[in-house]
Coordinates of C-alpha atoms in Angstrom, one line a residue:
X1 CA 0.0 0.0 0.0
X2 CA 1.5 3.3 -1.0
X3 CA 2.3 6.0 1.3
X4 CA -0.2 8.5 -0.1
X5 CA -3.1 5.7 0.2
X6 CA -2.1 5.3 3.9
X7 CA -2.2 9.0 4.2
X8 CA -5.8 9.1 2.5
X9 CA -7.2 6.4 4.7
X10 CA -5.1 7.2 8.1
X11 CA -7.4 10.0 9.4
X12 CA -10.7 8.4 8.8
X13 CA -9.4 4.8 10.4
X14 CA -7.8 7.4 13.3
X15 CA -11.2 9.2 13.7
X16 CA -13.1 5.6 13.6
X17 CA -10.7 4.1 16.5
X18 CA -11.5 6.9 18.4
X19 CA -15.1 7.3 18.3
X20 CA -15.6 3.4 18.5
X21 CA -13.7 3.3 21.9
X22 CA -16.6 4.8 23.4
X23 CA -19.4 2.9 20.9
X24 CA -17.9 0.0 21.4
X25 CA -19.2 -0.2 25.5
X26 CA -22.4 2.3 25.2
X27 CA -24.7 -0.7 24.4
X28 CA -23.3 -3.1 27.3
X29 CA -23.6 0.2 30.2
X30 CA -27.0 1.1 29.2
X31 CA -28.1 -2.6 29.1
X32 CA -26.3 -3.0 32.9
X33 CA -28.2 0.5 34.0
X34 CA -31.1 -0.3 32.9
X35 CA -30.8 -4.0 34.6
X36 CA -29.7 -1.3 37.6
X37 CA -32.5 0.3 38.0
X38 CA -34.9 -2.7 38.3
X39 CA -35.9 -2.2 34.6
X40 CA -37.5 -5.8 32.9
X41 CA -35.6 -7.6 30.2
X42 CA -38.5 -6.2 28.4
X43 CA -38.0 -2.7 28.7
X44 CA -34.2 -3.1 28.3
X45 CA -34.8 -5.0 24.8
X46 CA -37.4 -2.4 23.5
X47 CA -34.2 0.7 24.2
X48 CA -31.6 -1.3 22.9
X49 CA -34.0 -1.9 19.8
X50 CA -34.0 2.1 19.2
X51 CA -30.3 2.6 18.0
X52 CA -31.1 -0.3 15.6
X53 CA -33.9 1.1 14.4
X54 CA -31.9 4.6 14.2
X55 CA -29.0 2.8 12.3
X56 CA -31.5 1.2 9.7
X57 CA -33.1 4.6 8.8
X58 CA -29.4 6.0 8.7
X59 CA -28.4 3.9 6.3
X60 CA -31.5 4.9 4.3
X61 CA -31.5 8.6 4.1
X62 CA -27.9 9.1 5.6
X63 CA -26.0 9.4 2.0
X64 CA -28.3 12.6 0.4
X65 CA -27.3 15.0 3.2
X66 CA -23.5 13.8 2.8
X67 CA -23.6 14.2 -1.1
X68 CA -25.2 17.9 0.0
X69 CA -23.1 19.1 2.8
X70 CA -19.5 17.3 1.9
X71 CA -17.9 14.6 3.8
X72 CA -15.8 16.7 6.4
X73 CA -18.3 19.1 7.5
X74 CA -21.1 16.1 7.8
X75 CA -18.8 13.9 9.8
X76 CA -18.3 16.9 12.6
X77 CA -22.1 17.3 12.6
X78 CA -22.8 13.2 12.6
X79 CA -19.8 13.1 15.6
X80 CA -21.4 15.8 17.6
X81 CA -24.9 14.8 17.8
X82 CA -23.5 11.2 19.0
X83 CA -21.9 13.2 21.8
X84 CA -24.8 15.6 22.7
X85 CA -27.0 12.2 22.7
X86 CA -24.5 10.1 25.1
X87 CA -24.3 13.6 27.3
X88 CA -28.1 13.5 28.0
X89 CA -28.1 10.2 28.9
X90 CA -25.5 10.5 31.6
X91 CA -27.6 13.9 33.0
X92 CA -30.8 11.8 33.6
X93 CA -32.5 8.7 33.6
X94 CA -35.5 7.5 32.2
X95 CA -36.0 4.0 30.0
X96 CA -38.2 6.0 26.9
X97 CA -36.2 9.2 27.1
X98 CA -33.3 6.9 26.3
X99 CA -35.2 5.3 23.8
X100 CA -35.0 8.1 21.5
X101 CA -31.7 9.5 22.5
X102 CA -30.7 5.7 21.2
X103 CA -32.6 6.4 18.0
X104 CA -31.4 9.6 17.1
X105 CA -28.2 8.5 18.3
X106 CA -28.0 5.1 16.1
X107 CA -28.9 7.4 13.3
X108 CA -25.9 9.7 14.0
X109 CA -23.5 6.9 14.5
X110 CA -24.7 5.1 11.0
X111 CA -24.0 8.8 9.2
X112 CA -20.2 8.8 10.8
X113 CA -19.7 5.2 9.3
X114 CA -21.2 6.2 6.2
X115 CA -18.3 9.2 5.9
X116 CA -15.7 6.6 6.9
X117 CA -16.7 4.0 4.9
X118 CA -17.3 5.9 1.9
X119 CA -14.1 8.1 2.1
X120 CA -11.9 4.5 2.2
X121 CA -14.3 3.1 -0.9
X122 CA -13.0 6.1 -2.9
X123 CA -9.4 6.0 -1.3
X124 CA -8.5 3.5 -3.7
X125 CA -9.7 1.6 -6.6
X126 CA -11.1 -2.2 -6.7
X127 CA -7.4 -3.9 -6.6
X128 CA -6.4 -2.1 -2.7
X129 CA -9.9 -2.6 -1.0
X130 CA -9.1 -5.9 0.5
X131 CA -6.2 -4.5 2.5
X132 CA -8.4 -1.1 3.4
X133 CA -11.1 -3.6 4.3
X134 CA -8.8 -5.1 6.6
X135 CA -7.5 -2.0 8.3
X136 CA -10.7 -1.6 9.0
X137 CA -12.0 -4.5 10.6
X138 CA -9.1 -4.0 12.7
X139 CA -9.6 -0.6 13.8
X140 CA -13.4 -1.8 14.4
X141 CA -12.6 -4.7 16.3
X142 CA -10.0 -3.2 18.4
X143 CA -12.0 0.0 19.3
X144 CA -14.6 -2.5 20.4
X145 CA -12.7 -4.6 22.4
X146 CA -10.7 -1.0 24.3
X147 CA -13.8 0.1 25.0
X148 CA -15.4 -2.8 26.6
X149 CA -12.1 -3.0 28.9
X150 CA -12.9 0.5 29.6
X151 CA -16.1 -0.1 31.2
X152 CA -15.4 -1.2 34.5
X153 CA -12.5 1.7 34.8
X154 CA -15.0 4.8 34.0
X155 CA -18.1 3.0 35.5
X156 CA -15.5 3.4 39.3
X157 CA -15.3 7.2 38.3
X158 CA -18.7 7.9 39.0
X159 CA -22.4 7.5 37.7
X160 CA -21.8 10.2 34.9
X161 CA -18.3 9.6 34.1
X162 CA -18.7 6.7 31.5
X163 CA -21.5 9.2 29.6
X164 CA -18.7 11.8 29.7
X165 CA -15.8 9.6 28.7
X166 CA -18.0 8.5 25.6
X167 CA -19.1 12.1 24.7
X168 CA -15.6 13.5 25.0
X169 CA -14.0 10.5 22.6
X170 CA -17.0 11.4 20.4
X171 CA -16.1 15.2 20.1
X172 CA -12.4 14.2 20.0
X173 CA -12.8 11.8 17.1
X174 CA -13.8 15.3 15.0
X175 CA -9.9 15.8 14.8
X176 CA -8.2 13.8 12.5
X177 CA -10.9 14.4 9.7
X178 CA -11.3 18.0 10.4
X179 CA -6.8 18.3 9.4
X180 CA -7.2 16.5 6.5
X181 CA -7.9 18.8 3.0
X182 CA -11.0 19.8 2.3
X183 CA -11.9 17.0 -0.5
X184 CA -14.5 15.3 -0.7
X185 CA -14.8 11.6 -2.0
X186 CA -17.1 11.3 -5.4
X187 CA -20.3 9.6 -4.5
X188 CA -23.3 8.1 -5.3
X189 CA -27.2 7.3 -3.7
X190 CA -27.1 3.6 -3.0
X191 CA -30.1 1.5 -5.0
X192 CA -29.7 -2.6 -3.2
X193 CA -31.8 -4.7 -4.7
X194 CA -35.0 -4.8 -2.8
X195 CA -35.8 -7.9 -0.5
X196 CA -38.3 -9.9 -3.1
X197 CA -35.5 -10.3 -5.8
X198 CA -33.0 -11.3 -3.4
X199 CA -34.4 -13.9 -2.0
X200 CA -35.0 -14.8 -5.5
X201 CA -31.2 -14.8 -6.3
X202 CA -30.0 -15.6 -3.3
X203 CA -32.6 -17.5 -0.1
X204 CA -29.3 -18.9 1.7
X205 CA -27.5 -15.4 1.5
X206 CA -31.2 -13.6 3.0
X207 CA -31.5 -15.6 5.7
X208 CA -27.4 -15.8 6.8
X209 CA -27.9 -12.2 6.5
X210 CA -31.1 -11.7 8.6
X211 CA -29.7 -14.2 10.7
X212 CA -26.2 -12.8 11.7
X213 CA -28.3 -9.2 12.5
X214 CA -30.8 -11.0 14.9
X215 CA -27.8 -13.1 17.1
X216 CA -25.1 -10.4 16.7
X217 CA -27.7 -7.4 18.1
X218 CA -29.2 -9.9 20.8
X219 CA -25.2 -10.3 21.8
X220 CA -24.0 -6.9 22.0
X221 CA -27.5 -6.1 23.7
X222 CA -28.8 -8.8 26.2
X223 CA -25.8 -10.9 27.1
X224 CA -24.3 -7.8 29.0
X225 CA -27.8 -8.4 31.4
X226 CA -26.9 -12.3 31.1
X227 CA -24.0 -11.8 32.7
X228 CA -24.7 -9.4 35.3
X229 CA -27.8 -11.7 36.2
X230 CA -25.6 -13.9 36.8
X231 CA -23.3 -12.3 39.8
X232 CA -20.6 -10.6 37.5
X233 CA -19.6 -6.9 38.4
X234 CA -19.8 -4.2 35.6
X235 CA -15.7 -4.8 34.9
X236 CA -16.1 -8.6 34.6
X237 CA -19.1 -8.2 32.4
X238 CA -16.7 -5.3 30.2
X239 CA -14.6 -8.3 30.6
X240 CA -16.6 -10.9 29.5
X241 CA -17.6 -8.5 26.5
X242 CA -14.2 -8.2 24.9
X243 CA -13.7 -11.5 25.0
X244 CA -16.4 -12.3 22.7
X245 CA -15.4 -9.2 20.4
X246 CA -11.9 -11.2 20.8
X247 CA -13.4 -14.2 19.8
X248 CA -14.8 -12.1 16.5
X249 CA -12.0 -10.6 15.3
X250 CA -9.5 -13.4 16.0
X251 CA -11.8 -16.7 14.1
X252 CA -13.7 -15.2 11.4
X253 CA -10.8 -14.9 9.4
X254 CA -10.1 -18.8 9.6
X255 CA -13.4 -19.9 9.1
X256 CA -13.9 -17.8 6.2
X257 CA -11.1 -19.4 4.6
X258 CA -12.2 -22.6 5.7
X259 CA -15.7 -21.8 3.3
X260 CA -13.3 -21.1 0.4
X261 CA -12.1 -24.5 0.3
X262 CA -15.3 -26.6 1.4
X263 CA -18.8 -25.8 0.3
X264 CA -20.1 -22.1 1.8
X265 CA -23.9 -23.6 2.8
X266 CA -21.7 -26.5 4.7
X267 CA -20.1 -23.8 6.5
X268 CA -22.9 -21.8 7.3
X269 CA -24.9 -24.9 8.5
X270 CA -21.7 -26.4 10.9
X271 CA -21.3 -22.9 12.3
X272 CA -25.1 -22.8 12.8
X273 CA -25.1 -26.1 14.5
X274 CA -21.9 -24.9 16.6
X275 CA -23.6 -22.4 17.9
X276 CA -26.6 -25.0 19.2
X277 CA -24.1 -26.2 20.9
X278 CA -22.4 -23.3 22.1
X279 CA -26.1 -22.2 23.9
X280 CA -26.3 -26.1 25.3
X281 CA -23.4 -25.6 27.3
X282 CA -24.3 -22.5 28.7
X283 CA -27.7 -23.9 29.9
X284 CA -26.7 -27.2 31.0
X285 CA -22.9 -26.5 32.2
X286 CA -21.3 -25.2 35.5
X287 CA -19.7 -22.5 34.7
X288 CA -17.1 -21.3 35.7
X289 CA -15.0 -18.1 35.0
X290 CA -12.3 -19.6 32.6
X291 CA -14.9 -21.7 30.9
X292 CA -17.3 -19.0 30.1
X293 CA -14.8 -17.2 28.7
X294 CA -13.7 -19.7 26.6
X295 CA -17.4 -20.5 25.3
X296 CA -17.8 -16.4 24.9
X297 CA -15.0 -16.6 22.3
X298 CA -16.4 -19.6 20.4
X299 CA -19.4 -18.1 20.5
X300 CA -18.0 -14.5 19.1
X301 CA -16.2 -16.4 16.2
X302 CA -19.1 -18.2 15.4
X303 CA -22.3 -15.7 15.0
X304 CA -19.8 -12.8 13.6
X305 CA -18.8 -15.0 11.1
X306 CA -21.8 -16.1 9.6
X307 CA -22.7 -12.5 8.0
X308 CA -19.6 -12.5 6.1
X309 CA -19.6 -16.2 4.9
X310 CA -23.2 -16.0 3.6
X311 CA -22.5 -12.9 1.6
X312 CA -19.6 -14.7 0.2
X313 CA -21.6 -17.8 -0.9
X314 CA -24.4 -14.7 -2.3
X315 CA -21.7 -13.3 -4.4
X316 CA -20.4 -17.2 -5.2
X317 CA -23.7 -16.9 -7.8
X318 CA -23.7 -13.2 -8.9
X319 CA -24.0 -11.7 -11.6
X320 CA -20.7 -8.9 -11.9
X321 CA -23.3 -6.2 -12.5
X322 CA -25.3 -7.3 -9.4
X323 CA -22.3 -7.4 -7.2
X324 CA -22.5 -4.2 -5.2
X325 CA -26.8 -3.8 -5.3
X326 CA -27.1 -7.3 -3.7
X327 CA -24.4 -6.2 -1.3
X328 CA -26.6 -3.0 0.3
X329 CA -29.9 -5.3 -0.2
X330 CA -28.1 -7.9 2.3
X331 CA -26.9 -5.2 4.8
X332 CA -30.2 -4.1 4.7
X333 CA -31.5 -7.3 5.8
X334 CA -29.1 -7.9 8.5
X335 CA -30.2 -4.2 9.5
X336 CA -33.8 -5.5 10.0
X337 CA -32.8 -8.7 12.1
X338 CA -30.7 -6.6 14.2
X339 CA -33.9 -4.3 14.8
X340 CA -36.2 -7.0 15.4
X341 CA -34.0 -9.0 17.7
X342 CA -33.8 -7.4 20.9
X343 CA -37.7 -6.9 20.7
X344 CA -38.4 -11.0 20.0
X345 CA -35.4 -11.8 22.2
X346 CA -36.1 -10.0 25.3
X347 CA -39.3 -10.7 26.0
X348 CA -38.2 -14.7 26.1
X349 CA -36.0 -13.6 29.3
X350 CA -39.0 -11.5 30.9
X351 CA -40.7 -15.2 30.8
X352 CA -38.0 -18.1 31.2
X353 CA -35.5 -15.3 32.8
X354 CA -31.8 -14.9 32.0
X355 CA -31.6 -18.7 30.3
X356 CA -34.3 -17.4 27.9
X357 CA -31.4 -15.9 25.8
X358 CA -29.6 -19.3 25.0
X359 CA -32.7 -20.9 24.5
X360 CA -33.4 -18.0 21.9
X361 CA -29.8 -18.5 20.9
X362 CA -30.2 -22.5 20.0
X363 CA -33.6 -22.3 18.8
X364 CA -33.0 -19.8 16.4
X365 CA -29.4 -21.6 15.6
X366 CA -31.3 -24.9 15.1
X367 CA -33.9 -23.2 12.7
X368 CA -30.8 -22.1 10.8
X369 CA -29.2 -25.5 10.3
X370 CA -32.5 -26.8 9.3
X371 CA -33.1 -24.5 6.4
X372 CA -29.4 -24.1 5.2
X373 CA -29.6 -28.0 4.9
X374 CA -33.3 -27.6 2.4
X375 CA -31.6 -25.1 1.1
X376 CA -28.2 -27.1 0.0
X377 CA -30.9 -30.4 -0.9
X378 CA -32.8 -27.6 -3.5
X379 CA -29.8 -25.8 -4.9
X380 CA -25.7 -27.0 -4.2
X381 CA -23.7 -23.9 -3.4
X382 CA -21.9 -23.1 -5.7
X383 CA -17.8 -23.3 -6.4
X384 CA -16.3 -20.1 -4.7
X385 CA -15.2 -17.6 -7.0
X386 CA -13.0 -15.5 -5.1
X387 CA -11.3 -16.1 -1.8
X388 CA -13.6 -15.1 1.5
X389 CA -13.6 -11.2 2.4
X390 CA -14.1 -10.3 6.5
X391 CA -16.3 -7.9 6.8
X392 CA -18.8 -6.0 9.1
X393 CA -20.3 -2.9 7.1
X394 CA -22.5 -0.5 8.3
X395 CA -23.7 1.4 5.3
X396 CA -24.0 0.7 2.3
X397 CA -20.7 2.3 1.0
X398 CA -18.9 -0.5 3.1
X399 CA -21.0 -2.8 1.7
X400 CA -19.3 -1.9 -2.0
X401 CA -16.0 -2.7 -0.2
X402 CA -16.8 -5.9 -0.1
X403 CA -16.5 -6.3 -4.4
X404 CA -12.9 -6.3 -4.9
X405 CA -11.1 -7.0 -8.4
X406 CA -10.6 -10.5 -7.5
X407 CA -14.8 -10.9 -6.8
X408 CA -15.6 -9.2 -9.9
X409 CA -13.2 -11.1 -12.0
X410 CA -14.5 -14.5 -10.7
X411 CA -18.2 -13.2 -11.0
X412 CA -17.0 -12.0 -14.7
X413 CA -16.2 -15.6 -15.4
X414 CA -18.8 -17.5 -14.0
X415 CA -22.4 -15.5 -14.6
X416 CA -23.0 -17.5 -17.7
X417 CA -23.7 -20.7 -15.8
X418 CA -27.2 -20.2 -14.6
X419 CA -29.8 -17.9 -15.5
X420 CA -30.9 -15.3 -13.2
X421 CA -32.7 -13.4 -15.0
X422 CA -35.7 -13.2 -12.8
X423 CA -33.6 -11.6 -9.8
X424 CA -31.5 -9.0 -11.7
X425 CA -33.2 -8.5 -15.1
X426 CA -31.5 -5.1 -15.1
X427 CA -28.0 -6.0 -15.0
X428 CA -26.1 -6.7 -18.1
X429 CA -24.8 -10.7 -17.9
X430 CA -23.5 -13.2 -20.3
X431 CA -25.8 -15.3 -21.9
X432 CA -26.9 -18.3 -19.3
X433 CA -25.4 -21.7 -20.2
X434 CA -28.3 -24.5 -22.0
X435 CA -27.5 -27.6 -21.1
X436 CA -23.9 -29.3 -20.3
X437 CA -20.9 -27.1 -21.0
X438 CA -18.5 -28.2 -23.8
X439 CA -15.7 -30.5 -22.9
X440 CA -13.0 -28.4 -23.8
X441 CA -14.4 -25.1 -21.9
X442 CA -12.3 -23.3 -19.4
X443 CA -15.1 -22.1 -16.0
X444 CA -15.6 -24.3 -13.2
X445 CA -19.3 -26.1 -13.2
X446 CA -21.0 -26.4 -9.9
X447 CA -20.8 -29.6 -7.5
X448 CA -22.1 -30.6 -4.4
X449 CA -18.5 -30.9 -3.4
X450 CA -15.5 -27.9 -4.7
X451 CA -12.6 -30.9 -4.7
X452 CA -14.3 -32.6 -7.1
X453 CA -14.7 -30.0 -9.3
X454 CA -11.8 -29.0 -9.4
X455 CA -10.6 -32.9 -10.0
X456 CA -12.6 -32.7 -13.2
X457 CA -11.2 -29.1 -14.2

């Protein structure tokens, strides 16, 4: 990577660290608060639902006001309303005042990644995204897993201090994007491909996607109250927290290179079915300390990993053209599951208490399992056509990260083998395939199993 690329993507990676320090452990204190103050599992499920809900219609309506107002000047407004929001919070409490100081702020927050991610998608052209993609995810992961340390440190200073400590790194994240030139990135309004054609390209990739929203948002929201339900101070729950974040940032990497080399809906159904297990031993177990943090790690690796992996095996079928739309249209469906999840989720712990979440957890892990595995007996996955991409977008302009050359090359070279004209009738693609291919052509076919075809390659 050249030094004037590093430059270009330096500040908004430095202003990203910064401000996802204090992101990273907002959800977990106002989860323990709430849990606090007496508040139900209920009430603490329908809050943590509002910054969802906030990100969702960020991610919507975020991009016109940043092609109006410029990226530097919308990142400082974005940034301070994040800090205004946390600042109220720490002055007073009350559950459904917090509820929209959590919308307003999850619309905020969705607007500074939109500025970050779109400022890195323009930084560089399709052949350097997998390395800005991976500065990234490490700057993500590692604000997130700071901050959750940080919790039990500012949560000793006082009730107000962690509101403070949030609202300052907030306010201080404004600096490294307000000293860089005043240029702004070339961009345009986002169009995904709306929910009833994906599901018509790609059923597997819907549901991974919907999925992965609904068990990620129940874990950053309701295991914090898990835990402290269960005897753990605010710092072992911080704790606790970054070890799962750990557990994210450390596996996903290996398992998605694990789906490059094996079938992607075989993947998706053994982490599923992993993760069934995973809620088993927390509800049947005696746990202690070391071997909850152990299962917290597993557990990370496993339900951060399945976003990424079903995108992949979405983009495995593709059309080039259809690459970046179907992209948004899935991180608009995780957006929904992670909106909807605290709200189904919680109200399972108001009735069967703190084990509800696990239960939640391996039912809804189970359900997966069952329908990746219809889903593989209808329609084999097909042979991976570029190596697995981590990723954990937050707007649709992280979301065309995700289509590097290598993706677009591989989708260039295998769209003519089925015909998806129903799903992307809009998009330019070589002319299906009608019947078997000639002996002596060059693609890859699709198998049930990728050694195979290759064998016969």
């Amino acid at each position: 990577m050249s030094r004037q690329l590093l430059a270009m993507a330096l500040a908004p990676l430095l202003g990203l660290f910064i401000l996802g320090i204090g992101n990273g452990f907002l959800a977990t204190l106002i989860t323990v608060r709430l849990d606090a103050a007496g508040e139900s599992a209920t009430v603490i499920g329908i809050v943590s639902s509002a910054y969802f809900i906030g990100l969702a219609l960020g991610a919507m309506v975020n991009d016109r006001l940043l092609l109006r107002i410029g990226h530097i000047r919308a990142y400082g407004s974005f940034a301070s309303l994040v800090a205004v929001t946390v600042l109220l919070q720490g002055l007073f409490f009350d559950p459904w005042a917090w509820f929209a100081l959590r919308l307003v702020g999850g619309w905020a927050t969705v607007g500074v990644y939109l500025v970050i991610e779109s400022w890195l998608l323009t930084a560089g052209d399709q052949r350097v995204r997998g390395r800005l993609l991976a500065l990234y995810m490490i700057s993500l992961y590692a604000a997130g897993v700071v901050g959750q340390l940080l919790l039990g440190v500012t949560n000793a200073m006082g009730v107000t201090a962690p509101f403070m400590v949030i609202g300052l790194l907030a306010s201080l994240s404004v600096l490294p994007m307000a000293m860089i030139p005043r240029v702004s990135p070339i961009m345009e309004h986002a169009e995904p491909l709306p929910p009833h054609r994906l599901i018509t390209l790609t059923p597997t990739g819907v549901m991974g996607s919907l999925g992965s929203g609904m068990v990620v948002a129940a874990a950053y929201t309701l295991l914090p109250l898990y835990l402290q339900r269960n005897g753990m101070s605010v710092s072992q729950v911080g704790q606790m927290m970054a070890v799962l974040i750990m557990g994210a940032m450390l596996l996903q990497y290996p398992i998605g290179r694990w789906s490059d080399r094996h079938d992607r809906q075989m993947v998706l159904i053994a982490i599923s079915g992993f993760c069934v297990l995973i809620s088993a031993a927390m509800l049947w177990l005696p746990l202690s300390t070391p071997l909850l943090a152990v299962l917290l790690f597993l557990l990370g690796g496993g339900v951060f990993a399945l976003y990424p992996v079903a995108v992949s095996h979405a983009a495995d079928r593709a059309p080039a053209g259809a690459l970046v739309r179907m992209s948004q249209g899935l991180l608009l469906i995780n957006s929904i599951g992670a909106t909807i999840s605290p709200l189904m989720i919680s109200p399972v712990m108001t009735v069967m208490g703190d084990a509800g979440l696990f239960w939640a957890f391996g039912s809804l892990s189970l359900f997966f399992v069952m329908f990746f595995s219809w889903r593989r007996s209808v329609r084999p996955a097909p042979v991976p056509v570029a190596p697995f991409t981590p990723t954990t977008p937050m707007t649709a302009a992280g979301a065309e990260l995700v289509v590097t050359e290598e993706l677009m090359q591989g989708a260039l070279e295998h769209e003519h083998l089925e015909d998806l004209s129903d799903a992307v009738w809009d998009v330019d693609a070589a002319e299906p395939v009608v019947g078997p291919p000639a002996e002596d052509e060059s693609h890859i076919t699709y198998y049930d199993d990728v050694e195979q075809a290759i064998e016969r390659k």
